[in-house]
């Protein structure tokens, strides 16, 4: 069963059709190195643009008198019209991520352009979906999960999330909550570093071909979206080919 993406009046704005400022209404600490910035319309009310789950905005900051731009995926769901959220990992050598994580505070304005991007899924493209994330690459896939669960989408959602350790699981509490609330959301979290994973249901290791085939039944017939570090994406794409998933479905 599929739903039209336009039933909720979220027909996406044209690519990069909006440019302006949004208010940093709230900042959440997701992990010791990751923060979420909730952005609202300074004038109040709805956001001045529409977007689809998986799209991104481009942020411009001026840390040393010179404008610098970086793109960040919107992690929130388009069903929430009064704000959008970007989730940013603090990279010590990342000019914009360092500035956002250390210099930006609630109540300030950020300059943005957007939305843009074709890495989207609304439930119309397929009757089920496999989402594979590595680290902060979870952001566009979290937008998809939030959107589909918000709308009580009936298709199967298989979510595989690879992280370094339990401390680095972004959106950990929410993912666990959504998995309990929505039986069609099947979550597998695998941690690279060994630890006490038995009591929380996490696995230890990395994403492997065996893990994929055991976590997702009949994976060869499913649509798959992957977001994470390029080496991980390349490795997972090769595993999927070996499991019979066609390239056009990835």
CSV table of C-alpha atoms in Angstrom, one decimal:
chain,number,residue,atom,x,y,z
A,1,UNK,CA,0.0,0.0,0.0
A,2,UNK,CA,1.5,3.3,-1.1
A,3,UNK,CA,0.6,6.9,-0.2
A,4,UNK,CA,1.0,9.9,-2.5
A,5,UNK,CA,3.7,12.3,-1.4
A,6,UNK,CA,1.4,15.2,-2.3
A,7,UNK,CA,-1.5,14.3,0.0
A,8,UNK,CA,0.1,16.1,2.9
A,9,UNK,CA,0.8,19.2,0.8
A,10,UNK,CA,4.6,18.6,0.7
A,11,UNK,CA,5.1,18.9,-3.0
A,12,UNK,CA,8.8,19.7,-3.0
A,13,UNK,CA,10.1,23.1,-3.8
A,14,UNK,CA,12.2,23.4,-6.9
A,15,UNK,CA,15.9,22.6,-6.4
A,16,UNK,CA,17.6,25.4,-4.4
A,17,UNK,CA,14.6,27.6,-5.0
A,18,UNK,CA,14.7,29.2,-1.5
A,19,UNK,CA,17.5,31.1,0.1
A,20,UNK,CA,17.3,33.0,3.4
A,21,UNK,CA,17.8,32.7,7.2
A,22,UNK,CA,16.3,30.2,9.7
A,23,UNK,CA,16.4,30.5,13.4
A,24,UNK,CA,18.3,28.0,15.5
A,25,UNK,CA,15.5,27.2,17.9
A,26,UNK,CA,17.0,24.3,19.7
A,27,UNK,CA,20.3,22.3,19.7
A,28,UNK,CA,20.3,18.7,20.8
A,29,UNK,CA,23.4,16.6,21.8
A,30,UNK,CA,23.0,13.3,20.0
A,31,UNK,CA,26.4,11.9,20.8
A,32,UNK,CA,29.6,13.4,22.2
A,33,UNK,CA,30.5,14.4,18.6
A,34,UNK,CA,27.2,15.0,17.0
A,35,UNK,CA,24.6,17.7,17.4
A,36,UNK,CA,21.2,18.3,15.9
A,37,UNK,CA,20.1,21.9,15.0
A,38,UNK,CA,16.4,22.5,14.9
A,39,UNK,CA,15.7,25.3,12.5
A,40,UNK,CA,12.5,27.4,12.4
A,41,UNK,CA,11.0,30.3,10.4
A,42,UNK,CA,12.1,33.5,12.2
A,43,UNK,CA,8.7,35.0,11.4
A,44,UNK,CA,6.9,32.0,12.9
A,45,UNK,CA,4.6,29.5,11.3
A,46,UNK,CA,5.6,27.0,8.6
A,47,UNK,CA,9.0,26.7,6.9
A,48,UNK,CA,9.4,28.8,3.8
A,49,UNK,CA,10.0,25.7,1.7
A,50,UNK,CA,8.9,22.1,1.2
A,51,UNK,CA,11.2,19.1,1.0
A,52,UNK,CA,11.1,15.4,0.6
A,53,UNK,CA,12.7,12.8,2.9
A,54,UNK,CA,16.3,12.5,2.0
A,55,UNK,CA,16.9,16.0,0.6
A,56,UNK,CA,19.5,18.4,1.9
A,57,UNK,CA,20.1,22.1,2.5
A,58,UNK,CA,23.3,24.1,2.0
A,59,UNK,CA,24.5,26.1,5.0
A,60,UNK,CA,26.7,29.2,4.7
A,61,UNK,CA,28.8,30.4,7.6
A,62,UNK,CA,31.5,33.1,7.9
A,63,UNK,CA,34.0,31.7,10.5
A,64,UNK,CA,37.0,33.9,9.5
A,65,UNK,CA,35.4,36.6,7.4
A,66,UNK,CA,35.1,34.4,4.4
A,67,UNK,CA,31.8,32.7,3.5
A,68,UNK,CA,32.1,28.9,3.5
A,69,UNK,CA,29.3,26.5,2.3
A,70,UNK,CA,28.5,22.9,3.2
A,71,UNK,CA,25.5,20.7,2.5
A,72,UNK,CA,23.7,18.8,5.2
A,73,UNK,CA,20.9,16.4,4.9
A,74,UNK,CA,17.6,17.2,6.6
A,75,UNK,CA,17.1,14.5,9.2
A,76,UNK,CA,13.6,15.5,10.2
A,77,UNK,CA,10.4,14.4,8.5
A,78,UNK,CA,8.6,16.6,6.0
A,79,UNK,CA,5.4,15.8,8.0
A,80,UNK,CA,6.7,18.3,10.6
A,81,UNK,CA,6.1,21.6,8.9
A,82,UNK,CA,7.1,24.0,11.6
A,83,UNK,CA,10.8,23.1,11.6
A,84,UNK,CA,13.5,21.1,10.0
A,85,UNK,CA,16.6,19.6,11.6
A,86,UNK,CA,20.2,19.0,10.4
A,87,UNK,CA,22.5,16.7,12.3
A,88,UNK,CA,26.2,17.5,12.2
A,89,UNK,CA,29.2,15.5,13.3
A,90,UNK,CA,32.0,17.6,14.7
A,91,UNK,CA,35.1,17.2,12.5
A,92,UNK,CA,38.1,19.0,14.0
A,93,UNK,CA,39.4,19.9,10.5
A,94,UNK,CA,35.9,20.5,9.1
A,95,UNK,CA,35.6,24.3,8.9
A,96,UNK,CA,31.8,24.4,8.9
A,97,UNK,CA,31.1,21.4,11.2
A,98,UNK,CA,33.6,22.8,13.7
A,99,UNK,CA,32.0,26.2,13.6
A,100,UNK,CA,28.4,24.9,13.9
A,101,UNK,CA,29.3,22.6,16.9
A,102,UNK,CA,31.4,25.2,18.8
A,103,UNK,CA,30.2,28.7,17.8
A,104,UNK,CA,26.5,28.5,17.0
A,105,UNK,CA,24.0,28.8,19.8
A,106,UNK,CA,20.2,28.8,20.2
A,107,UNK,CA,18.6,32.0,19.1
A,108,UNK,CA,21.0,32.7,16.3
A,109,UNK,CA,20.2,32.8,12.6
A,110,UNK,CA,21.7,30.5,9.9
A,111,UNK,CA,21.9,31.3,6.2
A,112,UNK,CA,20.6,28.4,4.1
A,113,UNK,CA,19.8,27.5,0.5
A,114,UNK,CA,17.6,24.6,-0.5
A,115,UNK,CA,16.2,22.1,-0.7
A,116,UNK,CA,18.0,19.9,-3.1
A,117,UNK,CA,18.8,16.2,-3.8
A,118,UNK,CA,17.4,13.1,-5.4
A,119,UNK,CA,18.3,10.6,-2.6
A,120,UNK,CA,14.7,10.4,-1.6
A,121,UNK,CA,12.1,7.7,-0.7
A,122,UNK,CA,8.4,8.5,0.0
A,123,UNK,CA,6.8,5.0,-0.2
A,124,UNK,CA,5.7,5.5,-3.8
A,125,UNK,CA,8.9,4.1,-5.4
A,126,UNK,CA,8.5,0.6,-3.9
A,127,UNK,CA,6.4,-1.5,-1.6
A,128,UNK,CA,9.2,-2.1,0.8
A,129,UNK,CA,12.6,-0.6,1.5
A,130,UNK,CA,16.1,-1.6,2.9
A,131,UNK,CA,18.0,1.3,4.5
A,132,UNK,CA,21.7,0.8,5.3
A,133,UNK,CA,23.6,3.5,7.2
A,134,UNK,CA,27.1,4.1,8.4
A,135,UNK,CA,27.7,6.7,11.1
A,136,UNK,CA,26.3,10.1,10.4
A,137,UNK,CA,25.2,8.8,7.1
A,138,UNK,CA,22.0,7.9,9.0
A,139,UNK,CA,20.6,11.4,8.6
A,140,UNK,CA,18.7,11.0,5.2
A,141,UNK,CA,17.6,7.5,6.1
A,142,UNK,CA,16.3,8.7,9.5
A,143,UNK,CA,14.2,11.3,7.6
A,144,UNK,CA,12.8,8.5,5.5
A,145,UNK,CA,12.0,6.3,8.6
A,146,UNK,CA,10.4,9.2,10.4
A,147,UNK,CA,8.3,10.1,7.4
A,148,UNK,CA,7.1,6.5,6.7
A,149,UNK,CA,6.3,5.8,10.4
A,150,UNK,CA,4.6,9.2,10.8
A,151,UNK,CA,2.3,8.2,8.0
A,152,UNK,CA,1.8,4.6,9.2
A,153,UNK,CA,3.2,3.3,5.9
A,154,UNK,CA,2.4,-0.4,5.7
A,155,UNK,CA,5.4,-1.6,3.7
A,156,UNK,CA,8.4,-3.4,5.3
A,157,UNK,CA,11.3,-1.2,6.4
A,158,UNK,CA,14.6,-3.0,7.0
A,159,UNK,CA,17.1,-0.7,8.7
A,160,UNK,CA,20.8,-1.7,9.2
A,161,UNK,CA,22.9,0.8,11.1
A,162,UNK,CA,26.7,0.4,11.4
A,163,UNK,CA,28.4,2.4,14.2
A,164,UNK,CA,31.8,2.4,15.9
A,165,UNK,CA,30.4,1.7,19.4
A,166,UNK,CA,27.2,2.1,21.5
A,167,UNK,CA,28.2,5.7,22.5
A,168,UNK,CA,28.2,6.7,18.8
A,169,UNK,CA,24.7,5.5,17.9
A,170,UNK,CA,22.9,8.6,16.6
A,171,UNK,CA,19.2,8.8,17.5
A,172,UNK,CA,19.6,5.6,19.6
A,173,UNK,CA,16.6,6.1,21.9
A,174,UNK,CA,14.3,7.1,19.1
A,175,UNK,CA,15.3,4.2,16.9
A,176,UNK,CA,14.6,1.7,19.7
A,177,UNK,CA,11.3,3.4,20.4
A,178,UNK,CA,10.2,3.4,16.8
A,179,UNK,CA,11.1,-0.3,16.4
A,180,UNK,CA,8.9,-1.2,19.3
A,181,UNK,CA,6.0,1.0,18.1
A,182,UNK,CA,6.0,-0.1,14.5
A,183,UNK,CA,6.3,-3.8,13.8
A,184,UNK,CA,7.1,-3.2,10.1
A,185,UNK,CA,10.3,-1.5,11.1
A,186,UNK,CA,13.0,-4.1,11.6
A,187,UNK,CA,16.2,-2.7,13.0
A,188,UNK,CA,19.7,-4.3,13.1
A,189,UNK,CA,22.5,-2.3,14.7
A,190,UNK,CA,26.0,-3.5,14.4
A,191,UNK,CA,28.9,-2.1,16.4
A,192,UNK,CA,32.5,-2.3,15.2
A,193,UNK,CA,34.1,-2.2,18.6
A,194,UNK,CA,33.4,-5.2,20.9
A,195,UNK,CA,31.5,-4.5,24.1
A,196,UNK,CA,28.5,-5.7,26.1
A,197,UNK,CA,26.0,-6.0,23.2
A,198,UNK,CA,24.1,-9.0,24.4
A,199,UNK,CA,21.7,-7.2,26.7
A,200,UNK,CA,20.7,-4.5,24.2
A,201,UNK,CA,20.4,-6.7,21.1
A,202,UNK,CA,23.2,-5.1,19.2
A,203,UNK,CA,25.6,-7.1,17.1
A,204,UNK,CA,29.4,-6.8,17.0
A,205,UNK,CA,31.5,-6.5,13.8
A,206,UNK,CA,30.8,-4.9,10.4
A,207,UNK,CA,28.2,-5.2,7.7
A,208,UNK,CA,28.8,-8.5,5.9
A,209,UNK,CA,27.1,-10.4,3.1
A,210,UNK,CA,26.0,-12.9,5.7
A,211,UNK,CA,24.5,-10.2,7.9
A,212,UNK,CA,22.7,-8.7,5.0
A,213,UNK,CA,21.1,-12.0,3.9
A,214,UNK,CA,20.2,-13.0,7.5
A,215,UNK,CA,18.7,-9.5,8.3
A,216,UNK,CA,16.7,-9.0,5.2
A,217,UNK,CA,14.8,-12.0,3.7
A,218,UNK,CA,14.6,-12.2,-0.1
A,219,UNK,CA,17.0,-9.2,-0.3
A,220,UNK,CA,17.6,-9.8,-4.0
A,221,UNK,CA,14.0,-8.5,-4.8
A,222,UNK,CA,14.2,-5.4,-2.7
A,223,UNK,CA,15.0,-1.7,-3.2
A,224,UNK,CA,18.1,-0.6,-1.2
A,225,UNK,CA,19.4,2.8,-0.2
A,226,UNK,CA,22.8,3.2,1.4
A,227,UNK,CA,24.4,6.2,3.0
A,228,UNK,CA,27.8,6.3,4.8
A,229,UNK,CA,31.5,6.6,4.2
A,230,UNK,CA,32.4,5.9,0.6
A,231,UNK,CA,34.5,2.8,1.3
A,232,UNK,CA,31.5,1.3,3.2
A,233,UNK,CA,29.1,2.1,0.4
A,234,UNK,CA,31.4,0.5,-2.2
A,235,UNK,CA,31.8,-2.6,-0.1
A,236,UNK,CA,28.1,-3.0,0.6
A,237,UNK,CA,27.2,-2.4,-3.1
A,238,UNK,CA,29.5,-5.3,-4.0
A,239,UNK,CA,27.9,-7.5,-1.4
A,240,UNK,CA,24.5,-6.7,-2.7
A,241,UNK,CA,25.6,-7.6,-6.2
A,242,UNK,CA,26.8,-11.0,-5.0
A,243,UNK,CA,23.4,-11.5,-3.2
A,244,UNK,CA,21.6,-10.9,-6.5
A,245,UNK,CA,20.4,-7.3,-6.0
A,246,UNK,CA,20.3,-5.5,-9.3
A,247,UNK,CA,22.3,-2.3,-9.5
A,248,UNK,CA,19.2,-0.4,-10.6
A,249,UNK,CA,17.5,-1.3,-7.3
A,250,UNK,CA,20.4,0.2,-5.3
